[in-house]
Amino acid sequence: MPEQLVALQNESHHMASCNFPNRKQPVVLQTRKAIDSPINRLPFEIIVTIFFHAICHPSPFSHYTSWGTRRVQLERDPEDAFFSVTLGAVCSSWRNVVLSTPKLWTYFEYPQSVWKRKRDCRYLLALYLQNSRHLPISISLTFIGNVDDTLLWHPSFDRALISNLKRIHSLSLQNPSPRWVSQIKDIPFIVNLSIDWESGWPHTKERLPLHRCHALVCLSLHRASAAPTSDVRRIIYQIPSSLTILDLSFIPIDTCIKAMLRCPNLVEAYIHSHQADDYHTPDYLRENWFAEPVVFSHLKVFLWDWLHNDSDWAEVFFEHLQTPSLCMLVLVASFDGQLQELSSGERRFIDQLPQTLRTRSFNKLRTSTLIA
């Protein structure tokens, strides 16, 4: 930095001694001011810290009180995309800071708004993979239009992406190609996974092999409300018991319940607007899932937003459900905007709520059904 400043000072003196207008002079003065600015006097570590907090990072799992609330919270400012690239383009000193700091490249997001740009920016994923070096990375990808079933992202960059799958720590996908379904098994160290199928459930018979992801803690799966329910069970079934946060939307009730039963260590569970039972299950088979009380010893937050339709699975589930550590409960009935009655199983569950409960909310339920 001092060498650059001395060189600019010498050049400025030279142009002044020439005693004639020089088009380069304003540029030299501007560069000199930039180098001599207060922020460039800061230590390297301080600048890195400022940059790190300025860059958009993946949002943690939040408490979504409704599907509409979730949609708003997922929206991103398009200017936040590729902010590391933006910082590096300001000046040479900032570029040196950005390129020499791998942690500034550990989150890549390609939101829907970027697809509207004239220039295809998908190549930037390779830049982030390279500059983050060997650090764990978080990736958020949105797909639009007709997606090529054979691609993960782009034919020119899929090889680089596949070679770095083991580094993925968090992954968020919107309307991904079926190719991703078969690749999940190659991300063994993934901790957070979110998949949204807004345009419909993928046309694939592949299972989502999440049972191989033993580090997975947070799982969020959402499908379009009008999508067919076939194949939903195939994907939901293969989940690991390591989950502590489960967030499901527009998925059949019995599938949601089975997913919860496979995760005894849940701390937060958000079940939104799930649909009717996926298929009729004989009573004796359903009872096999509830041979003993269903106890979630660590569950602290429980949101149950359901399309009330007298589901046998939901009735039996609440009859056996115990949540001794519950702190927050939200029950919402989503059925044509009408007030709904609680089932006997749901009333039993509410009557036995633990003393640890600090917050409870009941929406679209008849007040009379909540009186013990």
XYZ file of C-alpha atoms in Angstrom:
372
model
C 0.000 0.000 0.000
C 2.718 2.639 0.822
C 4.528 1.772 -2.425
C 1.331 2.370 -4.413
C 0.792 5.714 -2.704
C 4.372 6.857 -3.384
C 4.062 5.877 -7.044
C 0.825 7.829 -7.402
C 2.339 10.865 -5.678
C 5.293 10.828 -8.074
C 2.989 10.514 -11.069
C 0.822 13.356 -9.774
C 3.868 15.623 -9.334
C 5.073 14.732 -12.819
C 1.750 15.677 -14.411
C 1.635 18.920 -12.427
C 5.141 19.881 -13.602
C 4.135 19.403 -17.239
C 1.885 22.457 -16.911
C -0.749 21.211 -19.384
C -4.125 19.416 -19.006
C -3.892 15.638 -18.663
C -6.894 13.339 -18.973
C -5.259 10.831 -16.657
C -4.904 13.319 -13.805
C -8.475 12.934 -12.402
C -8.062 9.150 -12.419
C -4.761 9.369 -10.553
C -6.251 11.725 -7.970
C -9.278 9.481 -7.497
C -7.056 6.416 -7.064
C -4.886 8.263 -4.580
C -7.909 9.260 -2.518
C -9.165 5.675 -2.556
C -5.845 4.285 -1.341
C -5.549 6.995 1.297
C -9.166 6.536 2.468
C -9.822 5.645 6.135
C -11.025 2.110 5.362
C -7.726 1.256 3.675
C -5.906 2.246 6.845
C -7.707 -0.516 8.725
C -5.847 -3.752 9.467
C -6.456 -6.629 7.059
C -8.298 -8.652 9.715
C -10.751 -5.816 10.413
C -11.589 -5.405 6.728
C -12.170 -9.166 6.416
C -14.553 -9.074 9.389
C -16.500 -6.170 7.874
C -16.755 -7.944 4.530
C -17.835 -11.203 6.151
C -20.748 -9.546 7.952
C -21.718 -7.588 4.827
C -22.075 -10.729 2.728
C -25.463 -12.435 2.713
C -25.390 -15.751 4.578
C -27.941 -18.584 4.587
C -30.798 -17.843 6.955
C -31.204 -20.227 9.895
C -34.374 -22.233 10.354
C -36.992 -19.818 11.624
C -40.396 -20.345 13.182
C -42.902 -20.092 10.343
C -46.431 -19.513 11.576
C -47.894 -20.098 8.124
C -46.961 -21.011 4.574
C -47.411 -17.385 3.518
C -45.004 -16.179 6.202
C -42.425 -18.680 5.031
C -42.631 -17.494 1.435
C -41.932 -13.899 2.483
C -38.972 -14.866 4.652
C -37.392 -16.847 1.819
C -37.322 -13.857 -0.537
C -33.906 -12.313 -1.134
C -32.700 -8.955 -2.376
C -31.163 -9.592 -5.830
C -28.364 -7.162 -4.985
C -27.161 -9.574 -2.295
C -26.232 -12.204 -4.892
C -22.508 -12.589 -5.660
C -21.577 -9.839 -3.190
C -18.056 -11.223 -2.847
C -17.558 -10.553 -6.554
C -18.943 -7.027 -6.098
C -16.544 -6.282 -3.238
C -13.592 -7.495 -5.264
C -14.509 -5.197 -8.142
C -14.334 -1.998 -6.064
C -10.550 -1.598 -6.096
C -7.350 -3.622 -6.255
C -6.808 -3.578 -2.486
C -10.300 -4.925 -1.820
C -9.815 -7.510 -4.537
C -6.645 -8.710 -2.810
C -8.521 -9.007 0.479
C -11.407 -10.939 -1.067
C -9.283 -13.321 -3.136
C -7.008 -14.162 -0.205
C -9.877 -14.933 2.202
C -11.600 -18.282 1.435
C -14.359 -17.842 4.029
C -15.777 -14.952 1.984
C -16.603 -17.478 -0.757
C -18.330 -20.170 1.308
C -21.922 -19.191 0.441
C -23.196 -19.226 -3.133
C -26.774 -18.209 -3.879
C -28.463 -18.105 -7.272
C -31.937 -16.608 -6.643
C -34.783 -16.485 -9.128
C -34.207 -12.787 -9.808
C -30.787 -13.502 -11.324
C -32.378 -15.563 -14.099
C -33.965 -12.345 -15.383
C -30.582 -10.869 -16.205
C -29.445 -10.937 -19.807
C -26.150 -12.569 -18.915
C -25.987 -16.147 -17.666
C -24.091 -16.012 -14.364
C -24.110 -19.717 -13.549
C -20.371 -19.876 -14.212
C -19.818 -17.992 -10.938
C -20.483 -21.199 -8.994
C -17.134 -22.540 -10.233
C -15.459 -19.332 -9.011
C -16.936 -19.762 -5.532
C -15.935 -23.429 -5.412
C -12.379 -22.521 -6.354
C -11.928 -19.515 -4.059
C -13.450 -21.224 -1.003
C -10.700 -23.832 -1.344
C -11.300 -26.691 1.104
C -13.746 -25.000 3.509
C -17.325 -26.281 4.023
C -19.709 -24.478 1.689
C -23.384 -23.524 1.578
C -25.215 -23.502 -1.755
C -28.667 -22.179 -2.648
C -29.903 -22.791 -6.203
C -33.177 -21.844 -7.871
C -34.226 -23.451 -11.151
C -36.832 -22.067 -13.559
C -38.520 -23.306 -16.708
C -37.868 -26.741 -18.148
C -34.979 -28.241 -16.223
C -32.693 -30.771 -17.912
C -33.143 -34.011 -15.960
C -29.530 -35.005 -16.591
C -27.912 -31.864 -15.159
C -27.188 -30.680 -11.650
C -26.512 -27.094 -12.680
C -24.759 -26.502 -16.003
C -23.023 -28.855 -18.463
C -19.784 -26.872 -18.199
C -19.650 -26.793 -14.402
C -21.330 -30.007 -13.192
C -17.991 -31.803 -12.990
C -16.593 -29.152 -10.635
C -19.769 -29.281 -8.562
C -19.730 -33.085 -8.271
C -16.092 -33.078 -7.172
C -17.005 -30.691 -4.333
C -20.237 -32.329 -3.115
C -18.537 -33.643 0.021
C -17.805 -30.059 1.072
C -21.461 -29.011 1.074
C -22.638 -28.146 4.582
C -25.977 -26.534 3.716
C -28.003 -27.001 0.535
C -31.171 -25.221 -0.577
C -32.858 -26.185 -3.856
C -35.962 -24.783 -5.537
C -37.488 -26.869 -8.337
C -34.326 -28.949 -8.822
C -33.871 -31.552 -11.523
C -34.393 -35.233 -10.597
C -30.618 -35.642 -10.927
C -30.259 -34.055 -7.507
C -32.414 -36.773 -5.943
C -29.833 -39.411 -6.803
C -26.860 -37.220 -5.828
C -27.859 -36.547 -2.220
C -26.121 -39.753 -1.132
C -22.831 -38.179 -2.241
C -23.163 -35.335 0.292
C -22.384 -37.271 3.500
C -21.554 -34.258 5.667
C -24.594 -32.134 4.876
C -26.156 -30.556 7.979
C -29.001 -28.448 6.543
C -31.149 -29.436 3.566
C -34.105 -27.556 2.087
C -35.947 -28.606 -1.082
C -38.956 -26.815 -2.577
C -40.891 -28.257 -5.488
C -43.128 -25.301 -6.337
C -43.847 -26.444 -9.872
C -44.743 -30.000 -8.925
C -43.212 -33.140 -7.516
C -40.304 -34.494 -9.610
C -41.085 -37.225 -12.109
C -38.754 -39.836 -10.729
C -38.884 -43.202 -9.026
C -35.607 -42.518 -7.243
C -35.555 -42.533 -3.466
C -34.053 -39.588 -1.631
C -31.329 -41.470 0.319
C -31.135 -39.149 3.295
C -30.570 -42.089 5.641
C -26.937 -41.984 4.493
C -26.573 -38.368 5.626
C -25.752 -39.082 9.247
C -24.810 -35.457 9.997
C -28.150 -34.055 8.792
C -29.778 -31.939 11.499
C -32.295 -29.702 9.674
C -34.603 -30.969 6.929
C -37.144 -28.853 5.064
C -39.266 -30.451 2.319
C -42.073 -28.671 0.502
C -44.046 -29.494 -2.587
C -46.644 -27.622 -4.616
C -50.141 -27.911 -3.160
C -51.510 -29.115 -6.499
C -48.773 -31.650 -7.165
C -49.662 -35.358 -7.300
C -49.031 -37.314 -4.123
C -47.546 -40.387 -5.786
C -43.894 -40.947 -4.902
C -44.121 -38.687 -1.828
C -43.746 -41.660 0.502
C -40.683 -42.876 -1.394
C -38.821 -39.658 -0.655
C -39.926 -38.979 2.880
C -39.271 -42.467 4.193
C -35.503 -42.475 3.895
C -34.574 -39.901 6.530
C -31.982 -40.206 9.307
C -32.736 -40.295 13.016
C -30.180 -37.499 13.539
C -32.725 -34.776 12.664
C -33.511 -32.174 15.307
C -35.500 -29.787 13.058
C -38.168 -31.016 10.640
C -40.199 -28.715 8.374
C -42.758 -30.266 5.982
C -45.442 -28.619 3.837
C -48.216 -29.900 1.555
C -47.414 -33.516 2.308
C -49.938 -36.208 3.358
C -50.633 -36.466 7.070
C -49.553 -40.083 7.446
C -46.249 -39.354 5.711
C -45.591 -36.383 8.015
C -46.315 -38.471 11.090
C -44.096 -41.340 9.949
C -41.302 -38.851 9.320
C -41.635 -37.511 12.863
C -41.679 -41.009 14.331
C -38.340 -41.733 12.693
C -36.760 -38.711 14.428
C -36.932 -39.250 18.217
C -34.547 -36.355 18.946
C -36.625 -33.601 17.352
C -36.338 -30.180 18.980
C -38.478 -28.266 16.461
C -41.221 -29.634 14.198
C -43.203 -27.568 11.673
C -45.970 -29.439 9.853
C -47.809 -27.106 7.446
C -51.061 -27.668 5.563
C -50.513 -31.335 5.053
C -53.023 -33.242 2.986
C -55.242 -36.238 3.538
C -53.806 -39.664 4.274
C -51.843 -40.799 1.254
C -53.637 -44.134 1.128
C -55.875 -46.239 3.323
C -53.968 -48.207 5.932
C -55.586 -51.144 7.756
C -56.056 -50.472 11.456
C -53.731 -53.261 12.548
C -50.858 -51.904 10.422
C -51.378 -48.381 11.671
C -51.451 -49.558 15.280
C -48.030 -51.168 14.794
C -46.571 -47.679 14.592
C -48.063 -46.809 17.985
C -47.402 -49.894 20.093
C -46.036 -47.589 22.820
C -46.522 -43.928 23.783
C -44.932 -41.535 21.292
C -42.534 -39.485 23.411
C -40.494 -36.603 22.018
C -38.385 -35.823 25.063
C -36.524 -32.898 23.474
C -39.303 -31.277 21.428
C -39.583 -27.587 22.342
C -41.363 -26.031 19.333
C -44.316 -27.716 17.626
C -46.387 -26.177 14.827
C -49.262 -28.273 13.489
C -51.080 -26.527 10.630
C -53.446 -29.093 9.173
C -56.255 -29.569 6.705
C -58.757 -31.003 9.157
C -60.405 -34.064 7.658
C -60.698 -36.618 10.454
C -57.465 -38.402 9.619
C -57.147 -41.717 11.425
C -53.392 -41.265 11.527
C -53.652 -37.838 13.174
C -56.180 -39.111 15.714
C -54.025 -42.046 16.825
C -50.876 -39.908 16.771
C -52.277 -37.331 19.202
C -53.705 -40.030 21.435
C -50.185 -41.371 21.977
C -48.201 -38.104 21.731
C -46.202 -36.864 24.743
C -43.991 -33.751 24.736
C -42.620 -33.258 28.281
C -40.264 -30.389 27.310
C -42.561 -28.422 24.991
C -42.160 -24.620 25.191
C -44.130 -23.395 22.150
C -47.255 -24.875 20.572
C -49.093 -23.532 17.515
C -52.216 -25.314 16.261
C -53.850 -24.032 13.081
C -56.867 -25.490 11.287
C -56.735 -24.838 7.529
C -60.121 -25.802 6.135
C -62.070 -23.278 4.027
C -61.576 -20.592 6.663
C -64.139 -22.219 8.968
C -63.718 -22.783 12.692
C -62.849 -26.393 13.387
C -63.521 -28.792 16.221
C -60.707 -30.648 17.938
C -60.705 -34.418 17.798
C -60.678 -36.437 21.009
C -56.993 -37.239 20.518
C -56.099 -33.573 20.060
C -58.093 -32.592 23.144
C -56.284 -35.246 25.173
C -52.943 -33.877 24.005
C -53.882 -30.281 24.925
C -55.218 -31.327 28.319
C -51.863 -32.908 29.151
C -49.566 -30.109 28.011
C -46.498 -29.807 30.275
C -45.732 -26.961 32.662
C -42.721 -26.064 30.524
C -45.081 -24.532 27.934
C -44.538 -20.772 27.620
C -46.334 -19.923 24.372
C -49.383 -21.460 22.764
C -51.517 -20.292 19.867
C -54.736 -21.790 18.487
C -55.984 -20.428 15.161
C -59.308 -21.181 13.444
C -60.363 -23.485 16.272
C -63.609 -23.231 18.189
C -62.996 -21.676 21.582
C -65.324 -24.166 23.218
C -63.098 -27.057 22.163
C -60.152 -25.562 24.052
C -61.900 -25.428 27.414
C -60.739 -28.280 29.581
